[in-house]
Amino acid sequence: MNKVILSSILTALLTTTFVGCAIERSDKPAPTVVQNVTVNKEEKSPQTNQAAQNPTQNEEKVLERNHTITISALGQGVAPMNTTSPAQAYALAKRAAIADAYRIIAEKVKGVRVEGEDTVVNMMIKRSKVRTYVNACIRSASVVETTFKDGLCEVEMEITLSYSQFAQ
Amino acid sequence: MRSRDGNHSFLLSICSIIFFNSLVLSASEYLISYRYVVKDATLYNESLSISKSMQKCNGTPQNALILPTESDTNLKTVIAKNSEEFIDYIHKLNLHVEHNDVTINAQYKSTTILTLKTTCFEVDFNDNFVKIAPLK
């Protein structure tokens, strides 16, 4: 009789321990989910509460009415070898960096077209060619910061997009 | 001779009308285009073309740039002296970006062309400064 009581007590203890562990495990991820939602809310405007509940929708920025989106890009440029002065090198590298930043902005806003071509001869790749191109028109982009170090010029540019620019 | 309200002389008002009309008439129009090519992150070619318009341009002047002149009346000279400022200003206008890059057998080549298509600018020379504004 005592053995039966002892075994039942042991079983009860074991079950409570396992259930407790299971409850703890299921409880642990809950705060992280809540944290994720709050972080996403900070990124978006307060009006997009529905989108905030779904984190996958939040990653893609959508231009909404009465809202603006700022897109920034970091362009890099190098001075040519045959410059006559450091000032000229800086000016030329800055031009190249601005063009690079414009290209990045165009890629972000309008997208890139990509073409690939591989030539296979006798089951071996003989020539691999990837071509990308961008064609866009950009207005009111502004230079935020310029740095020039070791012949490399970096220009940070940004552009603000508003809904009214695209509304017809 | 006095005007109806008797505060300003008739001669003064006539003079002011002539003065403001002369200011409007002195504004001339120029066609400006700008293009530069960057190859493999290095500036390859840059060209700025300025010519006086032979036809009347349509449109209203937009955000203007004011450059100092040292009694120069030639726009090319003024822009040459303030080229950095002018090119920074051009960057804020409509610039067309064309970028191509090709990777052949892991060797990368890129070309970026930035172009300001030929745009009509209203240029207004004054005593010590010139006002340049694109017409749109």
PDB file of C-alpha atoms in Angstrom:
ATOM      1  CA  MET A   1       0.000   0.000   0.000  1.00  0.00           C
ATOM      2  CA  ASN A   2       2.817   2.349   0.997  1.00  0.00           C
ATOM      3  CA  LYS A   3       4.625   1.553  -2.227  1.00  0.00           C
ATOM      4  CA  VAL A   4       1.553   2.527  -4.240  1.00  0.00           C
ATOM      5  CA  ILE A   5       1.215   5.845  -2.399  1.00  0.00           C
ATOM      6  CA  LEU A   6       4.938   6.554  -2.773  1.00  0.00           C
ATOM      7  CA  SER A   7       4.926   5.763  -6.480  1.00  0.00           C
ATOM      8  CA  SER A   8       1.851   7.931  -7.078  1.00  0.00           C
ATOM      9  CA  ILE A   9       3.488  10.834  -5.199  1.00  0.00           C
ATOM     10  CA  LEU A  10       6.655  10.413  -7.288  1.00  0.00           C
ATOM     11  CA  THR A  11       4.643  10.335 -10.510  1.00  0.00           C
ATOM     12  CA  ALA A  12       2.774  13.469  -9.487  1.00  0.00           C
ATOM     13  CA  LEU A  13       6.066  15.229  -8.690  1.00  0.00           C
ATOM     14  CA  LEU A  14       7.601  14.223 -12.007  1.00  0.00           C
ATOM     15  CA  THR A  15       4.582  15.370 -14.016  1.00  0.00           C
ATOM     16  CA  THR A  16       4.503  18.742 -12.250  1.00  0.00           C
ATOM     17  CA  THR A  17       8.226  19.190 -12.946  1.00  0.00           C
ATOM     18  CA  PHE A  18       7.836  18.416 -16.674  1.00  0.00           C
ATOM     19  CA  VAL A  19       4.720  20.540 -17.033  1.00  0.00           C
ATOM     20  CA  GLY A  20       6.532  23.359 -15.273  1.00  0.00           C
ATOM     21  CA  CYS A  21       9.464  23.096 -17.712  1.00  0.00           C
ATOM     22  CA  ALA A  22       7.080  23.060 -20.641  1.00  0.00           C
ATOM     23  CA  ILE A  23       5.284  26.128 -19.368  1.00  0.00           C
ATOM     24  CA  GLU A  24       8.584  27.906 -18.850  1.00  0.00           C
ATOM     25  CA  ARG A  25       9.707  27.083 -22.387  1.00  0.00           C
ATOM     26  CA  SER A  26       6.472  28.273 -23.912  1.00  0.00           C
ATOM     27  CA  ASP A  27       6.667  31.469 -21.855  1.00  0.00           C
ATOM     28  CA  LYS A  28      10.226  32.360 -22.819  1.00  0.00           C
ATOM     29  CA  PRO A  29       9.763  33.444 -26.456  1.00  0.00           C
ATOM     30  CA  ALA A  30       6.721  35.567 -25.651  1.00  0.00           C
ATOM     31  CA  PRO A  31       8.635  38.707 -24.523  1.00  0.00           C
ATOM     32  CA  THR A  32      10.813  38.639 -27.666  1.00  0.00           C
ATOM     33  CA  VAL A  33       7.726  38.637 -29.891  1.00  0.00           C
ATOM     34  CA  VAL A  34       6.371  41.604 -28.007  1.00  0.00           C
ATOM     35  CA  GLN A  35       9.717  43.369 -28.352  1.00  0.00           C
ATOM     36  CA  ASN A  36       9.769  42.779 -32.102  1.00  0.00           C
ATOM     37  CA  VAL A  37       6.358  44.292 -32.508  1.00  0.00           C
ATOM     38  CA  THR A  38       7.290  47.345 -30.533  1.00  0.00           C
ATOM     39  CA  VAL A  39      10.483  47.889 -32.555  1.00  0.00           C
ATOM     40  CA  ASN A  40       8.530  47.701 -35.768  1.00  0.00           C
ATOM     41  CA  LYS A  41       6.046  50.184 -34.436  1.00  0.00           C
ATOM     42  CA  GLU A  42       8.840  52.640 -33.863  1.00  0.00           C
ATOM     43  CA  GLU A  43       9.999  52.352 -37.448  1.00  0.00           C
ATOM     44  CA  LYS A  44       6.581  52.999 -38.924  1.00  0.00           C
ATOM     45  CA  SER A  45       4.188  55.823 -38.315  1.00  0.00           C
ATOM     46  CA  PRO A  46       1.487  55.367 -35.668  1.00  0.00           C
ATOM     47  CA  GLN A  47      -1.192  55.120 -38.350  1.00  0.00           C
ATOM     48  CA  THR A  48       0.129  51.767 -39.560  1.00  0.00           C
ATOM     49  CA  ASN A  49      -0.868  49.689 -36.554  1.00  0.00           C
ATOM     50  CA  GLN A  50      -2.263  46.942 -38.720  1.00  0.00           C
ATOM     51  CA  ALA A  51       0.985  46.656 -40.618  1.00  0.00           C
ATOM     52  CA  ALA A  52       2.944  46.658 -37.366  1.00  0.00           C
ATOM     53  CA  GLN A  53       1.266  43.464 -36.308  1.00  0.00           C
ATOM     54  CA  ASN A  54       2.737  41.741 -39.333  1.00  0.00           C
ATOM     55  CA  PRO A  55       6.541  42.223 -39.256  1.00  0.00           C
ATOM     56  CA  THR A  56       7.040  41.032 -42.851  1.00  0.00           C
ATOM     57  CA  GLN A  57       4.898  43.876 -44.208  1.00  0.00           C
ATOM     58  CA  ASN A  58       6.840  46.445 -42.217  1.00  0.00           C
ATOM     59  CA  GLU A  59      10.148  45.777 -43.952  1.00  0.00           C
ATOM     60  CA  GLU A  60       8.910  47.268 -47.208  1.00  0.00           C
ATOM     61  CA  LYS A  61       8.404  51.024 -47.073  1.00  0.00           C
ATOM     62  CA  VAL A  62       5.242  52.244 -48.725  1.00  0.00           C
ATOM     63  CA  LEU A  63       4.709  55.861 -49.667  1.00  0.00           C
ATOM     64  CA  GLU A  64       1.460  56.946 -48.078  1.00  0.00           C
ATOM     65  CA  ARG A  65      -0.597  60.079 -48.397  1.00  0.00           C
ATOM     66  CA  ASN A  66       0.672  62.969 -46.207  1.00  0.00           C
ATOM     67  CA  HIS A  67       3.873  61.049 -45.485  1.00  0.00           C
ATOM     68  CA  THR A  68       7.395  61.313 -46.830  1.00  0.00           C
ATOM     69  CA  ILE A  69      10.159  58.777 -47.247  1.00  0.00           C
ATOM     70  CA  THR A  70      13.805  59.774 -47.065  1.00  0.00           C
ATOM     71  CA  ILE A  71      16.212  57.663 -49.055  1.00  0.00           C
ATOM     72  CA  SER A  72      19.916  58.041 -48.415  1.00  0.00           C
ATOM     73  CA  ALA A  73      22.901  56.675 -50.293  1.00  0.00           C
ATOM     74  CA  LEU A  74      26.641  56.633 -49.758  1.00  0.00           C
ATOM     75  CA  GLY A  75      28.563  57.170 -52.984  1.00  0.00           C
ATOM     76  CA  GLN A  76      32.283  56.519 -53.390  1.00  0.00           C
ATOM     77  CA  GLY A  77      34.671  58.046 -55.867  1.00  0.00           C
ATOM     78  CA  VAL A  78      38.391  57.986 -56.516  1.00  0.00           C
ATOM     79  CA  ALA A  79      40.577  60.788 -57.831  1.00  0.00           C
ATOM     80  CA  PRO A  80      42.360  60.180 -61.161  1.00  0.00           C
ATOM     81  CA  MET A  81      46.090  59.535 -61.135  1.00  0.00           C
ATOM     82  CA  ASN A  82      47.076  62.587 -63.181  1.00  0.00           C
ATOM     83  CA  THR A  83      45.851  65.391 -60.931  1.00  0.00           C
ATOM     84  CA  THR A  84      47.874  68.555 -60.513  1.00  0.00           C
ATOM     85  CA  SER A  85      46.896  69.364 -56.928  1.00  0.00           C
ATOM     86  CA  PRO A  86      45.141  67.797 -53.938  1.00  0.00           C
ATOM     87  CA  ALA A  87      42.311  70.278 -54.403  1.00  0.00           C
ATOM     88  CA  GLN A  88      41.748  69.105 -57.954  1.00  0.00           C
ATOM     89  CA  ALA A  89      41.887  65.491 -56.806  1.00  0.00           C
ATOM     90  CA  TYR A  90      39.274  66.236 -54.160  1.00  0.00           C
ATOM     91  CA  ALA A  91      36.979  68.016 -56.619  1.00  0.00           C
ATOM     92  CA  LEU A  92      37.169  65.218 -59.184  1.00  0.00           C
ATOM     93  CA  ALA A  93      36.742  62.464 -56.612  1.00  0.00           C
ATOM     94  CA  LYS A  94      33.728  64.274 -55.205  1.00  0.00           C
ATOM     95  CA  ARG A  95      32.114  64.404 -58.662  1.00  0.00           C
ATOM     96  CA  ALA A  96      32.616  60.675 -59.085  1.00  0.00           C
ATOM     97  CA  ALA A  97      31.208  60.017 -55.614  1.00  0.00           C
ATOM     98  CA  ILE A  98      28.133  62.138 -56.343  1.00  0.00           C
ATOM     99  CA  ALA A  99      27.502  60.188 -59.545  1.00  0.00           C
ATOM    100  CA  ASP A 100      27.799  56.944 -57.576  1.00  0.00           C
ATOM    101  CA  ALA A 101      25.344  58.209 -54.958  1.00  0.00           C
ATOM    102  CA  TYR A 102      22.913  59.223 -57.696  1.00  0.00           C
ATOM    103  CA  ARG A 103      23.212  55.738 -59.153  1.00  0.00           C
ATOM    104  CA  ILE A 104      22.438  54.139 -55.769  1.00  0.00           C
ATOM    105  CA  ILE A 105      19.408  56.383 -55.264  1.00  0.00           C
ATOM    106  CA  ALA A 106      18.157  55.507 -58.754  1.00  0.00           C
ATOM    107  CA  GLU A 107      18.646  51.822 -58.012  1.00  0.00           C
ATOM    108  CA  LYS A 108      16.711  52.103 -54.764  1.00  0.00           C
ATOM    109  CA  VAL A 109      13.840  54.114 -56.175  1.00  0.00           C
ATOM    110  CA  LYS A 110      13.440  52.750 -59.673  1.00  0.00           C
ATOM    111  CA  GLY A 111      15.206  49.415 -59.600  1.00  0.00           C
ATOM    112  CA  VAL A 112      17.918  47.722 -61.622  1.00  0.00           C
ATOM    113  CA  ARG A 113      17.676  45.728 -64.812  1.00  0.00           C
ATOM    114  CA  VAL A 114      19.949  42.705 -64.822  1.00  0.00           C
ATOM    115  CA  GLU A 115      20.970  40.571 -67.759  1.00  0.00           C
ATOM    116  CA  GLY A 116      23.084  37.453 -67.501  1.00  0.00           C
ATOM    117  CA  GLU A 117      24.746  35.424 -70.210  1.00  0.00           C
ATOM    118  CA  ASP A 118      26.889  32.315 -69.801  1.00  0.00           C
ATOM    119  CA  THR A 119      28.626  30.555 -72.645  1.00  0.00           C
ATOM    120  CA  VAL A 120      29.247  26.847 -72.112  1.00  0.00           C
ATOM    121  CA  VAL A 121      31.604  24.951 -74.408  1.00  0.00           C
ATOM    122  CA  ASN A 122      32.261  21.247 -73.901  1.00  0.00           C
ATOM    123  CA  MET A 123      30.398  21.279 -70.581  1.00  0.00           C
ATOM    124  CA  MET A 124      32.623  24.079 -69.264  1.00  0.00           C
ATOM    125  CA  ILE A 125      31.763  27.733 -68.710  1.00  0.00           C
ATOM    126  CA  LYS A 126      33.894  29.664 -71.150  1.00  0.00           C
ATOM    127  CA  ARG A 127      32.461  33.141 -70.681  1.00  0.00           C
ATOM    128  CA  SER A 128      30.252  34.565 -67.956  1.00  0.00           C
ATOM    129  CA  LYS A 129      28.731  38.001 -68.417  1.00  0.00           C
ATOM    130  CA  VAL A 130      26.443  39.948 -66.117  1.00  0.00           C
ATOM    131  CA  ARG A 131      25.192  43.351 -67.166  1.00  0.00           C
ATOM    132  CA  THR A 132      23.146  45.699 -65.003  1.00  0.00           C
ATOM    133  CA  TYR A 133      21.749  49.048 -65.980  1.00  0.00           C
ATOM    134  CA  VAL A 134      19.775  51.871 -64.448  1.00  0.00           C
ATOM    135  CA  ASN A 135      17.997  54.736 -66.162  1.00  0.00           C
ATOM    136  CA  ALA A 136      16.298  57.405 -64.056  1.00  0.00           C
ATOM    137  CA  CYS A 137      15.717  61.090 -63.558  1.00  0.00           C
ATOM    138  CA  ILE A 138      16.437  62.512 -60.102  1.00  0.00           C
ATOM    139  CA  ARG A 139      15.437  65.888 -58.771  1.00  0.00           C
ATOM    140  CA  SER A 140      16.243  67.677 -55.508  1.00  0.00           C
ATOM    141  CA  ALA A 141      18.848  65.259 -54.183  1.00  0.00           C
ATOM    142  CA  SER A 142      21.046  66.928 -51.609  1.00  0.00           C
ATOM    143  CA  VAL A 143      24.533  66.250 -50.282  1.00  0.00           C
ATOM    144  CA  VAL A 144      24.463  65.565 -46.543  1.00  0.00           C
ATOM    145  CA  GLU A 145      28.104  64.810 -45.780  1.00  0.00           C
ATOM    146  CA  THR A 146      31.393  64.588 -47.653  1.00  0.00           C
ATOM    147  CA  THR A 147      34.549  62.873 -46.460  1.00  0.00           C
ATOM    148  CA  PHE A 148      37.868  62.571 -48.267  1.00  0.00           C
ATOM    149  CA  LYS A 149      40.517  60.202 -46.970  1.00  0.00           C
ATOM    150  CA  ASP A 150      43.408  58.420 -48.683  1.00  0.00           C
ATOM    151  CA  GLY A 151      42.235  59.421 -52.147  1.00  0.00           C
ATOM    152  CA  LEU A 152      38.753  58.045 -51.597  1.00  0.00           C
ATOM    153  CA  CYS A 153      35.864  60.469 -51.432  1.00  0.00           C
ATOM    154  CA  GLU A 154      32.608  59.423 -49.822  1.00  0.00           C
ATOM    155  CA  VAL A 155      29.478  61.473 -50.309  1.00  0.00           C
ATOM    156  CA  GLU A 156      26.281  60.840 -48.413  1.00  0.00           C
ATOM    157  CA  MET A 157      23.240  62.025 -50.323  1.00  0.00           C
ATOM    158  CA  GLU A 158      19.568  61.890 -49.557  1.00  0.00           C
ATOM    159  CA  ILE A 159      16.315  62.470 -51.333  1.00  0.00           C
ATOM    160  CA  THR A 160      12.872  62.978 -49.854  1.00  0.00           C
ATOM    161  CA  LEU A 161       9.946  61.410 -51.649  1.00  0.00           C
ATOM    162  CA  SER A 162       6.437  62.635 -51.001  1.00  0.00           C
ATOM    163  CA  TYR A 163       3.117  61.276 -52.144  1.00  0.00           C
ATOM    164  CA  SER A 164       2.213  64.461 -54.006  1.00  0.00           C
ATOM    165  CA  GLN A 165       5.210  64.039 -56.340  1.00  0.00           C
ATOM    166  CA  PHE A 166       3.690  60.866 -57.758  1.00  0.00           C
ATOM    167  CA  ALA A 167      -0.024  61.692 -57.548  1.00  0.00           C
ATOM    168  CA  GLN A 168      -1.460  62.447 -60.961  1.00  0.00           C
TER     169      GLN A 168
ATOM    170  CA  MET B   1       2.397 117.933 -61.602  1.00  0.00           C
ATOM    171  CA  ARG B   2       0.917 115.756 -58.852  1.00  0.00           C
ATOM    172  CA  SER B   3      -0.884 112.445 -58.815  1.00  0.00           C
ATOM    173  CA  ARG B   4      -4.420 112.113 -57.425  1.00  0.00           C
ATOM    174  CA  ASP B   5      -3.417 111.302 -53.856  1.00  0.00           C
ATOM    175  CA  GLY B   6      -0.912 114.107 -53.926  1.00  0.00           C
ATOM    176  CA  ASN B   7       1.809 112.126 -52.128  1.00  0.00           C
ATOM    177  CA  HIS B   8       4.052 111.126 -55.033  1.00  0.00           C
ATOM    178  CA  SER B   9       5.080 113.215 -57.909  1.00  0.00           C
ATOM    179  CA  PHE B  10       3.995 112.088 -61.329  1.00  0.00           C
ATOM    180  CA  LEU B  11       7.565 112.194 -62.583  1.00  0.00           C
ATOM    181  CA  LEU B  12       8.734 109.800 -59.864  1.00  0.00           C
ATOM    182  CA  SER B  13       6.091 107.204 -60.707  1.00  0.00           C
ATOM    183  CA  ILE B  14       6.922 107.404 -64.411  1.00  0.00           C
ATOM    184  CA  CYS B  15      10.620 106.947 -63.619  1.00  0.00           C
ATOM    185  CA  SER B  16       9.923 103.910 -61.441  1.00  0.00           C
ATOM    186  CA  ILE B  17       7.784 102.323 -64.183  1.00  0.00           C
ATOM    187  CA  ILE B  18      10.593 102.842 -66.703  1.00  0.00           C
ATOM    188  CA  PHE B  19      13.161 101.461 -64.246  1.00  0.00           C
ATOM    189  CA  PHE B  20      11.232  98.257 -63.503  1.00  0.00           C
ATOM    190  CA  ASN B  21      10.426  97.742 -67.165  1.00  0.00           C
ATOM    191  CA  SER B  22      14.099  98.065 -68.006  1.00  0.00           C
ATOM    192  CA  LEU B  23      14.909  95.439 -65.355  1.00  0.00           C
ATOM    193  CA  VAL B  24      12.455  93.004 -66.895  1.00  0.00           C
ATOM    194  CA  LEU B  25      13.665  93.710 -70.405  1.00  0.00           C
ATOM    195  CA  SER B  26      17.337  93.287 -69.407  1.00  0.00           C
ATOM    196  CA  ALA B  27      16.740  89.650 -68.368  1.00  0.00           C
ATOM    197  CA  SER B  28      18.008  87.388 -71.109  1.00  0.00           C
ATOM    198  CA  GLU B  29      17.621  83.686 -71.694  1.00  0.00           C
ATOM    199  CA  TYR B  30      20.383  81.111 -71.965  1.00  0.00           C
ATOM    200  CA  LEU B  31      20.424  77.449 -72.825  1.00  0.00           C
ATOM    201  CA  ILE B  32      22.592  75.399 -70.491  1.00  0.00           C
ATOM    202  CA  SER B  33      23.418  71.725 -70.574  1.00  0.00           C
ATOM    203  CA  TYR B  34      25.768  69.709 -68.394  1.00  0.00           C
ATOM    204  CA  ARG B  35      27.082  66.195 -68.676  1.00  0.00           C
ATOM    205  CA  TYR B  36      29.718  64.150 -66.961  1.00  0.00           C
ATOM    206  CA  VAL B  37      30.908  60.613 -67.249  1.00  0.00           C
ATOM    207  CA  VAL B  38      32.338  58.498 -64.454  1.00  0.00           C
ATOM    208  CA  LYS B  39      34.142  55.323 -65.410  1.00  0.00           C
ATOM    209  CA  ASP B  40      35.183  52.805 -62.749  1.00  0.00           C
ATOM    210  CA  ALA B  41      34.629  55.328 -59.935  1.00  0.00           C
ATOM    211  CA  THR B  42      36.854  57.919 -61.622  1.00  0.00           C
ATOM    212  CA  LEU B  43      35.710  61.079 -63.381  1.00  0.00           C
ATOM    213  CA  TYR B  44      36.340  60.603 -67.069  1.00  0.00           C
ATOM    214  CA  ASN B  45      34.792  63.549 -68.885  1.00  0.00           C
ATOM    215  CA  GLU B  46      32.851  66.666 -67.911  1.00  0.00           C
ATOM    216  CA  SER B  47      31.239  69.241 -70.155  1.00  0.00           C
ATOM    217  CA  LEU B  48      29.179  72.343 -69.504  1.00  0.00           C
ATOM    218  CA  SER B  49      27.622  74.084 -72.511  1.00  0.00           C
ATOM    219  CA  ILE B  50      26.235  77.600 -72.322  1.00  0.00           C
ATOM    220  CA  SER B  51      24.730  79.535 -75.199  1.00  0.00           C
ATOM    221  CA  LYS B  52      22.389  82.440 -75.572  1.00  0.00           C
ATOM    222  CA  SER B  53      18.916  81.409 -76.615  1.00  0.00           C
ATOM    223  CA  MET B  54      17.906  82.479 -80.103  1.00  0.00           C
ATOM    224  CA  GLN B  55      14.256  81.815 -79.404  1.00  0.00           C
ATOM    225  CA  LYS B  56      11.927  82.980 -76.679  1.00  0.00           C
ATOM    226  CA  CYS B  57      11.563  80.322 -73.980  1.00  0.00           C
ATOM    227  CA  ASN B  58       8.298  79.492 -72.306  1.00  0.00           C
ATOM    228  CA  GLY B  59       7.777  78.882 -68.606  1.00  0.00           C
ATOM    229  CA  THR B  60       8.127  80.594 -65.298  1.00  0.00           C
ATOM    230  CA  PRO B  61      11.406  80.977 -63.408  1.00  0.00           C
ATOM    231  CA  GLN B  62      11.896  78.456 -60.613  1.00  0.00           C
ATOM    232  CA  ASN B  63      14.298  78.465 -57.641  1.00  0.00           C
ATOM    233  CA  ALA B  64      16.976  80.963 -58.556  1.00  0.00           C
ATOM    234  CA  LEU B  65      20.714  81.056 -57.928  1.00  0.00           C
ATOM    235  CA  ILE B  66      22.426  84.358 -57.241  1.00  0.00           C
ATOM    236  CA  LEU B  67      26.098  84.642 -58.144  1.00  0.00           C
ATOM    237  CA  PRO B  68      28.347  87.631 -57.529  1.00  0.00           C
ATOM    238  CA  THR B  69      29.697  89.454 -60.595  1.00  0.00           C
ATOM    239  CA  GLU B  70      32.642  91.784 -60.702  1.00  0.00           C
ATOM    240  CA  SER B  71      31.021  94.017 -63.309  1.00  0.00           C
ATOM    241  CA  ASP B  72      31.103  91.087 -65.732  1.00  0.00           C
ATOM    242  CA  THR B  73      28.279  90.803 -68.218  1.00  0.00           C
ATOM    243  CA  ASN B  74      29.418  87.551 -69.770  1.00  0.00           C
ATOM    244  CA  LEU B  75      27.632  84.573 -68.230  1.00  0.00           C
ATOM    245  CA  LYS B  76      30.375  82.137 -69.200  1.00  0.00           C
ATOM    246  CA  THR B  77      32.973  84.170 -67.305  1.00  0.00           C
ATOM    247  CA  VAL B  78      30.760  84.477 -64.250  1.00  0.00           C
ATOM    248  CA  ILE B  79      30.042  80.746 -64.192  1.00  0.00           C
ATOM    249  CA  ALA B  80      33.711  79.916 -64.720  1.00  0.00           C
ATOM    250  CA  LYS B  81      34.581  81.997 -61.670  1.00  0.00           C
ATOM    251  CA  ASN B  82      31.873  80.344 -59.563  1.00  0.00           C
ATOM    252  CA  SER B  83      31.914  76.907 -61.151  1.00  0.00           C
ATOM    253  CA  GLU B  84      31.739  74.886 -57.925  1.00  0.00           C
ATOM    254  CA  GLU B  85      28.701  76.774 -56.677  1.00  0.00           C
ATOM    255  CA  PHE B  86      26.983  76.574 -60.040  1.00  0.00           C
ATOM    256  CA  ILE B  87      27.570  72.840 -60.442  1.00  0.00           C
ATOM    257  CA  ASP B  88      26.289  72.178 -56.915  1.00  0.00           C
ATOM    258  CA  TYR B  89      23.191  74.125 -57.914  1.00  0.00           C
ATOM    259  CA  ILE B  90      22.790  72.114 -61.117  1.00  0.00           C
ATOM    260  CA  HIS B  91      22.881  68.917 -59.087  1.00  0.00           C
ATOM    261  CA  LYS B  92      19.687  69.967 -57.341  1.00  0.00           C
ATOM    262  CA  LEU B  93      17.839  70.346 -60.647  1.00  0.00           C
ATOM    263  CA  ASN B  94      16.562  67.523 -62.806  1.00  0.00           C
ATOM    264  CA  LEU B  95      19.526  65.229 -63.458  1.00  0.00           C
ATOM    265  CA  HIS B  96      19.294  62.211 -65.677  1.00  0.00           C
ATOM    266  CA  VAL B  97      21.225  59.174 -64.442  1.00  0.00           C
ATOM    267  CA  GLU B  98      22.330  56.438 -66.775  1.00  0.00           C
ATOM    268  CA  HIS B  99      24.408  53.640 -65.341  1.00  0.00           C
ATOM    269  CA  ASN B 100      25.795  50.545 -66.992  1.00  0.00           C
ATOM    270  CA  ASP B 101      28.044  47.951 -65.500  1.00  0.00           C
ATOM    271  CA  VAL B 102      29.370  44.765 -66.994  1.00  0.00           C
ATOM    272  CA  THR B 103      31.065  41.890 -65.225  1.00  0.00           C
ATOM    273  CA  ILE B 104      32.841  39.579 -67.652  1.00  0.00           C
ATOM    274  CA  ASN B 105      34.632  36.610 -66.138  1.00  0.00           C
ATOM    275  CA  ALA B 106      34.669  38.322 -62.732  1.00  0.00           C
ATOM    276  CA  GLN B 107      36.156  41.545 -64.130  1.00  0.00           C
ATOM    277  CA  TYR B 108      34.010  44.560 -63.339  1.00  0.00           C
ATOM    278  CA  LYS B 109      33.600  47.706 -65.449  1.00  0.00           C
ATOM    279  CA  SER B 110      31.135  50.480 -64.802  1.00  0.00           C
ATOM    280  CA  THR B 111      30.040  53.682 -66.493  1.00  0.00           C
ATOM    281  CA  THR B 112      27.760  56.307 -64.999  1.00  0.00           C
ATOM    282  CA  ILE B 113      26.564  59.311 -66.992  1.00  0.00           C
ATOM    283  CA  LEU B 114      24.855  62.252 -65.309  1.00  0.00           C
ATOM    284  CA  THR B 115      23.150  64.680 -67.658  1.00  0.00           C
ATOM    285  CA  LEU B 116      21.304  67.948 -67.307  1.00  0.00           C
ATOM    286  CA  LYS B 117      19.349  68.058 -70.536  1.00  0.00           C
ATOM    287  CA  THR B 118      19.408  71.385 -72.357  1.00  0.00           C
ATOM    288  CA  THR B 119      17.394  73.711 -70.144  1.00  0.00           C
ATOM    289  CA  CYS B 120      16.418  77.328 -70.677  1.00  0.00           C
ATOM    290  CA  PHE B 121      17.538  79.664 -67.879  1.00  0.00           C
ATOM    291  CA  GLU B 122      16.477  83.227 -67.283  1.00  0.00           C
ATOM    292  CA  VAL B 123      19.571  85.268 -66.548  1.00  0.00           C
ATOM    293  CA  ASP B 124      19.213  88.696 -64.998  1.00  0.00           C
ATOM    294  CA  PHE B 125      22.371  90.813 -64.679  1.00  0.00           C
ATOM    295  CA  ASN B 126      22.372  93.492 -62.016  1.00  0.00           C
ATOM    296  CA  ASP B 127      25.072  95.738 -60.583  1.00  0.00           C
ATOM    297  CA  ASN B 128      26.987  93.262 -58.446  1.00  0.00           C
ATOM    298  CA  PHE B 129      25.173  90.011 -58.948  1.00  0.00           C
ATOM    299  CA  VAL B 130      23.467  87.842 -61.498  1.00  0.00           C
ATOM    300  CA  LYS B 131      20.265  85.918 -60.942  1.00  0.00           C
ATOM    301  CA  ILE B 132      19.974  82.580 -62.751  1.00  0.00           C
ATOM    302  CA  ALA B 133      16.696  80.678 -62.721  1.00  0.00           C
ATOM    303  CA  PRO B 134      15.536  77.712 -64.820  1.00  0.00           C
ATOM    304  CA  LEU B 135      12.316  78.174 -66.773  1.00  0.00           C
ATOM    305  CA  LYS B 136       9.726  75.433 -66.344  1.00  0.00           C
TER     306      LYS B 136
END
